[in-house]
XYZ file of C-alpha atoms in Angstrom:
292
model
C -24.008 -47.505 -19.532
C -24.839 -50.047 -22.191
C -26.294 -48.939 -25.180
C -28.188 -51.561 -28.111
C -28.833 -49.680 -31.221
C -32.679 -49.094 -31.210
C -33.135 -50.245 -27.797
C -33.189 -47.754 -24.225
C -29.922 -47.092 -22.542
C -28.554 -49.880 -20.147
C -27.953 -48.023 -16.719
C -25.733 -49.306 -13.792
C -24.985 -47.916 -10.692
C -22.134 -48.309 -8.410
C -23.183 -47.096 -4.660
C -20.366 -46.475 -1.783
C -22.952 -48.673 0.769
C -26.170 -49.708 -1.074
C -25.129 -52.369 -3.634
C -25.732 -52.447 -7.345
C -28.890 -50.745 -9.399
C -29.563 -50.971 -13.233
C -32.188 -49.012 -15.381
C -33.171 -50.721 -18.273
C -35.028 -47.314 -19.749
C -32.698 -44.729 -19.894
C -32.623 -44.443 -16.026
C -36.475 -43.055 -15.838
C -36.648 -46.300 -12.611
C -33.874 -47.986 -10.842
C -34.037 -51.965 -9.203
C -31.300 -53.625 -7.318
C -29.637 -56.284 -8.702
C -26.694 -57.171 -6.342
C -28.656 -57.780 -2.743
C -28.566 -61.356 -3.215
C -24.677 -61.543 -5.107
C -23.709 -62.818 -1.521
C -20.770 -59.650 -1.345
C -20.285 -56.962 0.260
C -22.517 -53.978 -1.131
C -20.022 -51.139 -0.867
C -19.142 -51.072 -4.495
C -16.222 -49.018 -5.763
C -16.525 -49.970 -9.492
C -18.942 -51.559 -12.372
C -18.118 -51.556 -15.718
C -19.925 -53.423 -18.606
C -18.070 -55.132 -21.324
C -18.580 -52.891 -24.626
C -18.676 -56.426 -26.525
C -21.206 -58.103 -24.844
C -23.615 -56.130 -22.692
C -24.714 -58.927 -20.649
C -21.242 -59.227 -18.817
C -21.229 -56.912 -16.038
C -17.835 -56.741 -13.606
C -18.447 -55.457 -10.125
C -15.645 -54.232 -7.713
C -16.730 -53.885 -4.132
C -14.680 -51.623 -1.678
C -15.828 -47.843 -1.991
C -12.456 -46.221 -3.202
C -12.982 -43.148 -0.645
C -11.205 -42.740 2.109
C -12.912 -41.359 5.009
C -12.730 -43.094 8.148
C -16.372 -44.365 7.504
C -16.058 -46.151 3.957
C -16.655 -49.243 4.028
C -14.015 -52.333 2.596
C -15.045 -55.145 0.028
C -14.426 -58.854 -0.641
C -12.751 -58.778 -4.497
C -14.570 -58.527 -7.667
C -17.545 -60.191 -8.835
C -18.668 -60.754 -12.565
C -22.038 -61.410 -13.694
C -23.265 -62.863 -17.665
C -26.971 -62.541 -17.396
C -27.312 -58.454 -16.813
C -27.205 -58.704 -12.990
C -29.424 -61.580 -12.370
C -26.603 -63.482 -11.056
C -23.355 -62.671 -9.552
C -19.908 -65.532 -9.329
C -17.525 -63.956 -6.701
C -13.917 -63.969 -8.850
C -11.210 -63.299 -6.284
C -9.229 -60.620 -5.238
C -10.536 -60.428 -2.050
C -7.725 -58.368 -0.018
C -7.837 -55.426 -2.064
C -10.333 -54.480 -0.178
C -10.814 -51.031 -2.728
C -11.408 -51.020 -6.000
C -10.895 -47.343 -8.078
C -11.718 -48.513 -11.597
C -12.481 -51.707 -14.106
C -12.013 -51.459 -17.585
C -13.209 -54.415 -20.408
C -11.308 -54.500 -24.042
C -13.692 -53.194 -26.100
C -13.656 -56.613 -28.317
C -13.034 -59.499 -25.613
C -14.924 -59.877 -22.575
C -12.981 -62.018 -20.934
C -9.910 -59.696 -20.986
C -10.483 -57.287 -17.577
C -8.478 -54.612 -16.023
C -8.335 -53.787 -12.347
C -7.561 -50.835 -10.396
C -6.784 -52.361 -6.456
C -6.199 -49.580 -4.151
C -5.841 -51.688 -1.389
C -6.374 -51.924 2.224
C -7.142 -48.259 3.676
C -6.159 -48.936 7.310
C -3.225 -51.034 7.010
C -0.471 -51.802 4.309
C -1.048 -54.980 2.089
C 0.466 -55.901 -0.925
C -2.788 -56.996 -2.731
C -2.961 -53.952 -4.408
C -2.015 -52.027 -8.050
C -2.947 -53.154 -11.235
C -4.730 -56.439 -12.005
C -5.719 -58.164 -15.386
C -7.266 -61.296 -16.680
C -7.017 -63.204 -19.724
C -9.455 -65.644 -18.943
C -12.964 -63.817 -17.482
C -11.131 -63.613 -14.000
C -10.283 -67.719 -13.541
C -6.917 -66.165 -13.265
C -5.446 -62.841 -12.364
C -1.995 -61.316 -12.719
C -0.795 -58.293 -10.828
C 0.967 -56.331 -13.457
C 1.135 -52.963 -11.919
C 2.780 -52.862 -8.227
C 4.875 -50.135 -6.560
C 4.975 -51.068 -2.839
C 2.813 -52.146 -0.103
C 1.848 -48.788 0.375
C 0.605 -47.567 -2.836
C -2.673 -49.102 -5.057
C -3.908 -47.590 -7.833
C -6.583 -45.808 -7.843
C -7.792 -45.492 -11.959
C -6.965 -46.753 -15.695
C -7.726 -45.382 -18.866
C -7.916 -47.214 -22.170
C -6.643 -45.794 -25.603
C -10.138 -46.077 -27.259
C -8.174 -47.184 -30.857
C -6.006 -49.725 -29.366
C -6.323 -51.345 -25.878
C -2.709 -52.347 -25.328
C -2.411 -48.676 -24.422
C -3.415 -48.477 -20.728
C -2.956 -45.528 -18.660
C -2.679 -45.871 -14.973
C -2.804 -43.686 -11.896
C -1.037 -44.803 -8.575
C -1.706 -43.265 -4.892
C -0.413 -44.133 -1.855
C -2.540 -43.112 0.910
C -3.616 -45.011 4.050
C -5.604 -43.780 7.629
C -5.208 -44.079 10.962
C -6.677 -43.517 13.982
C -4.937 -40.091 14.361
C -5.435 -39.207 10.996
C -4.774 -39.668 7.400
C -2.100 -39.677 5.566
C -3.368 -38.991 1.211
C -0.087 -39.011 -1.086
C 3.409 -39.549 -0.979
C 6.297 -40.728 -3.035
C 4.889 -43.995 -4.978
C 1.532 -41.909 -6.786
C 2.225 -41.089 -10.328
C 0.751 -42.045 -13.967
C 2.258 -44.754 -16.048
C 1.517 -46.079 -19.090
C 1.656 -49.242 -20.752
C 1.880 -50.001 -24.906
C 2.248 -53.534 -24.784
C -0.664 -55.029 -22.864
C 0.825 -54.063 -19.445
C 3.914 -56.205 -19.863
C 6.168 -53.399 -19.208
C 5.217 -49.857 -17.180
C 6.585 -46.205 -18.093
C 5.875 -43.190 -15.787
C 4.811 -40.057 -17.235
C 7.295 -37.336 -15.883
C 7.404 -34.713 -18.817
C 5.031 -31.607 -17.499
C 4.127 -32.960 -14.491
C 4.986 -31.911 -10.520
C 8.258 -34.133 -9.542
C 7.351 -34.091 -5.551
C 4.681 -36.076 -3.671
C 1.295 -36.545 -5.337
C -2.158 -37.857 -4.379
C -5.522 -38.904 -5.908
C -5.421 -39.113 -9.570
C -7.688 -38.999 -12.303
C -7.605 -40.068 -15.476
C -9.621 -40.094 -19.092
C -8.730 -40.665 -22.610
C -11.075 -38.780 -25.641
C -13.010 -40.969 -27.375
C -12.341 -39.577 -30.394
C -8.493 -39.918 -30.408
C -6.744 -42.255 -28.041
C -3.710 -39.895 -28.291
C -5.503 -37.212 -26.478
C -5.671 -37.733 -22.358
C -6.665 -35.803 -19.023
C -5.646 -35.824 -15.761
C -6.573 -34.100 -12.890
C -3.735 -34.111 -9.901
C -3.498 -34.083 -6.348
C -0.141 -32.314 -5.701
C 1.560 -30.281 -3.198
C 1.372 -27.332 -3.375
C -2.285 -27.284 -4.413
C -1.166 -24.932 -7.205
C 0.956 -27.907 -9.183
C -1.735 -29.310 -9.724
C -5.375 -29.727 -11.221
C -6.237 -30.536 -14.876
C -3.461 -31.607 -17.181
C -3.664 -32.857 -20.977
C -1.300 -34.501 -22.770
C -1.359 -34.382 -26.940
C 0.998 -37.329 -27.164
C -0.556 -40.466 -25.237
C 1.811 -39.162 -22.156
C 4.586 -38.355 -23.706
C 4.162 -34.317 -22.318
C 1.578 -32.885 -20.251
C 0.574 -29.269 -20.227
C -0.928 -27.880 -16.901
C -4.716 -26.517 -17.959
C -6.200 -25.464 -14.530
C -5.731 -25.774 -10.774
C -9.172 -27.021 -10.549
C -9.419 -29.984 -8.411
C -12.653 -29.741 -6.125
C -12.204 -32.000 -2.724
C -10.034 -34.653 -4.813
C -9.732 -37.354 -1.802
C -13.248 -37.570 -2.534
C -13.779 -37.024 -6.216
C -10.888 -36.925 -8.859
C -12.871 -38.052 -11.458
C -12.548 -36.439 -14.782
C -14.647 -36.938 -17.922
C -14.653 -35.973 -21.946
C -17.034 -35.549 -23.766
C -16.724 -38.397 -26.203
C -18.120 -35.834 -29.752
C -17.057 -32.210 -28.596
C -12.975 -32.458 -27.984
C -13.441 -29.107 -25.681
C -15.838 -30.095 -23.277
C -14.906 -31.579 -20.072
C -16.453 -32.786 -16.584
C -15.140 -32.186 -12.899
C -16.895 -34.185 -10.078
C -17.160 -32.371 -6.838
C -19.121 -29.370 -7.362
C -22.210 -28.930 -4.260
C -24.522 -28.276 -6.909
C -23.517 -31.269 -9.350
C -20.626 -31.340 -11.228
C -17.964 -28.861 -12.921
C -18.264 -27.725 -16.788
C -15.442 -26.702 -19.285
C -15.983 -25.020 -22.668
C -12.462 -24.740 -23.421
C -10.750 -27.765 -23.046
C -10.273 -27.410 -19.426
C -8.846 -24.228 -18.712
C -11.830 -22.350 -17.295
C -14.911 -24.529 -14.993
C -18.079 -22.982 -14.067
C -20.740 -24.919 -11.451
């Protein structure tokens, strides 16, 4: 979403096979705006930079993993609001989980690769530009078996990145959705150097990860886990920008498929589940308790 003081909400829309659409008032009617970027139109992630809300990054390559999703061809980055498209590499990563703008330079982009889903690659982790995606630098890697799948931002100060890993890949026989290499880590210093967040958190093999940061306090972040067993994990907050987690809830509805998790960014105790049949999951209390 891109808001303009005094002007309807901005409103773009990722789809897993139909392309980009944008609202322009408040999302009352939806056009398409990618059909013609020349890419493939499963899109895993569009994100608008908070600076300038004419830049609009696109990452194609739904970040599912059933047999059926379909792959992209990179990222793509539009500076007219989706009237045109210029492809900007990163073709093999084939999935793209999340893409995050500095909140004060468009032309600094972060990128969440989760790589090939059939196959191992080592195109995949954690990507940023400098330079509106001329040039990209892979900053984040664990192996050739593990992408990452999301990134949060400290809202305050956006040399404090959060990241969440997950090694996963399918085969014809089935599919294999965690392992070893997933994990959060956290960089302070522009993602020059990586920590992992251990403190609170299940030590074995984990799988899809979700993160979020409160708008309100960049010190104050969620996850929700994949672990096994089921019961280590589900929603976890940390106080201390990672330093310690406490485990909230073992809610985690279908979380190859969803693991998103959202704050409200004014009321500090209200958070958002995907994966609910009838919409989405509600907290009250910080995430302890969910209701439908």
């Amino acid at each position: 979403v891109s808001k303009v003081p005094g002007q309807p909400a901005t409103i773009y829309v990722a789809t897993a096979t139909g392309g980009v659409f944008k609202s322009l008032n408040d999302g009352v009617s939806f056009a398409p705006v990618f059909d013609r970027a020349g890419g493939m139109m499963s899109i895993g992630a569009v994100a608008v930079a908070p600076s300038s809300p004419s830049v609009v990054w696109v990452g194609t390559g739904e970040a599912d993993n059933r047999q059926s999703s379909s792959w992209g061809d990179g990222v793509y980055k539009s500076v007219n609001g989706g009237l045109t498209w210029r492809k900007m590499g990163l073709e093999e990563t084939r999935h793209i989980g999340k893409i995050i703008v500095d909140p004060a330079d468009p032309n600094i982009v972060w990128v969440a690769a989760v790589g090939h889903l059939w196959g191992s690659n080592t195109e995949r982790g954690v990507y940023k530009t400098t330079d509106g995606g001329n040039t990209w630098k892979k900053i984040l890697y664990k192996d050739e078996n593990t992408g990452a799948i999301d990134l949060a931002m400290d809202p305050r100060d956006p040399m404090v990145v959060f990241a969440a890993l997950y090694q996963r890949q399918r085969k014809g026989w089935g599919f294999n959705g965690g392992g070893p290499g997933g994990g959060i880590y956290r960089t302070t210093d522009g993602g020059a150097t990586w920590t992992e967040m251990l403190n609170g958190l299940q030590r074995g093999d984990k799988g899809r990860i979700g993160l979020t940061t409160f708008a309100g306090d960049g010190r104050m972040v969620y996850a929700v886990i994949e672990a096994d067993p089921a019961s280590a994990g589900g929603v976890f907050r940390s106080l201390n920008r990672g330093e310690s987690w406490e485990h909230l809830s073992t809610q985690n509805p279908r979380p190859m498929y969803y693991s998103r998790i959202y704050l409200d960014p004014k009321d500090v105790n209200r958070v958002y589940l995907m994966g609910s049949n009838r919409g989405l999951w509600l907290s009250d209390d910080a995430g302890r308790s969910f209701r439908e």
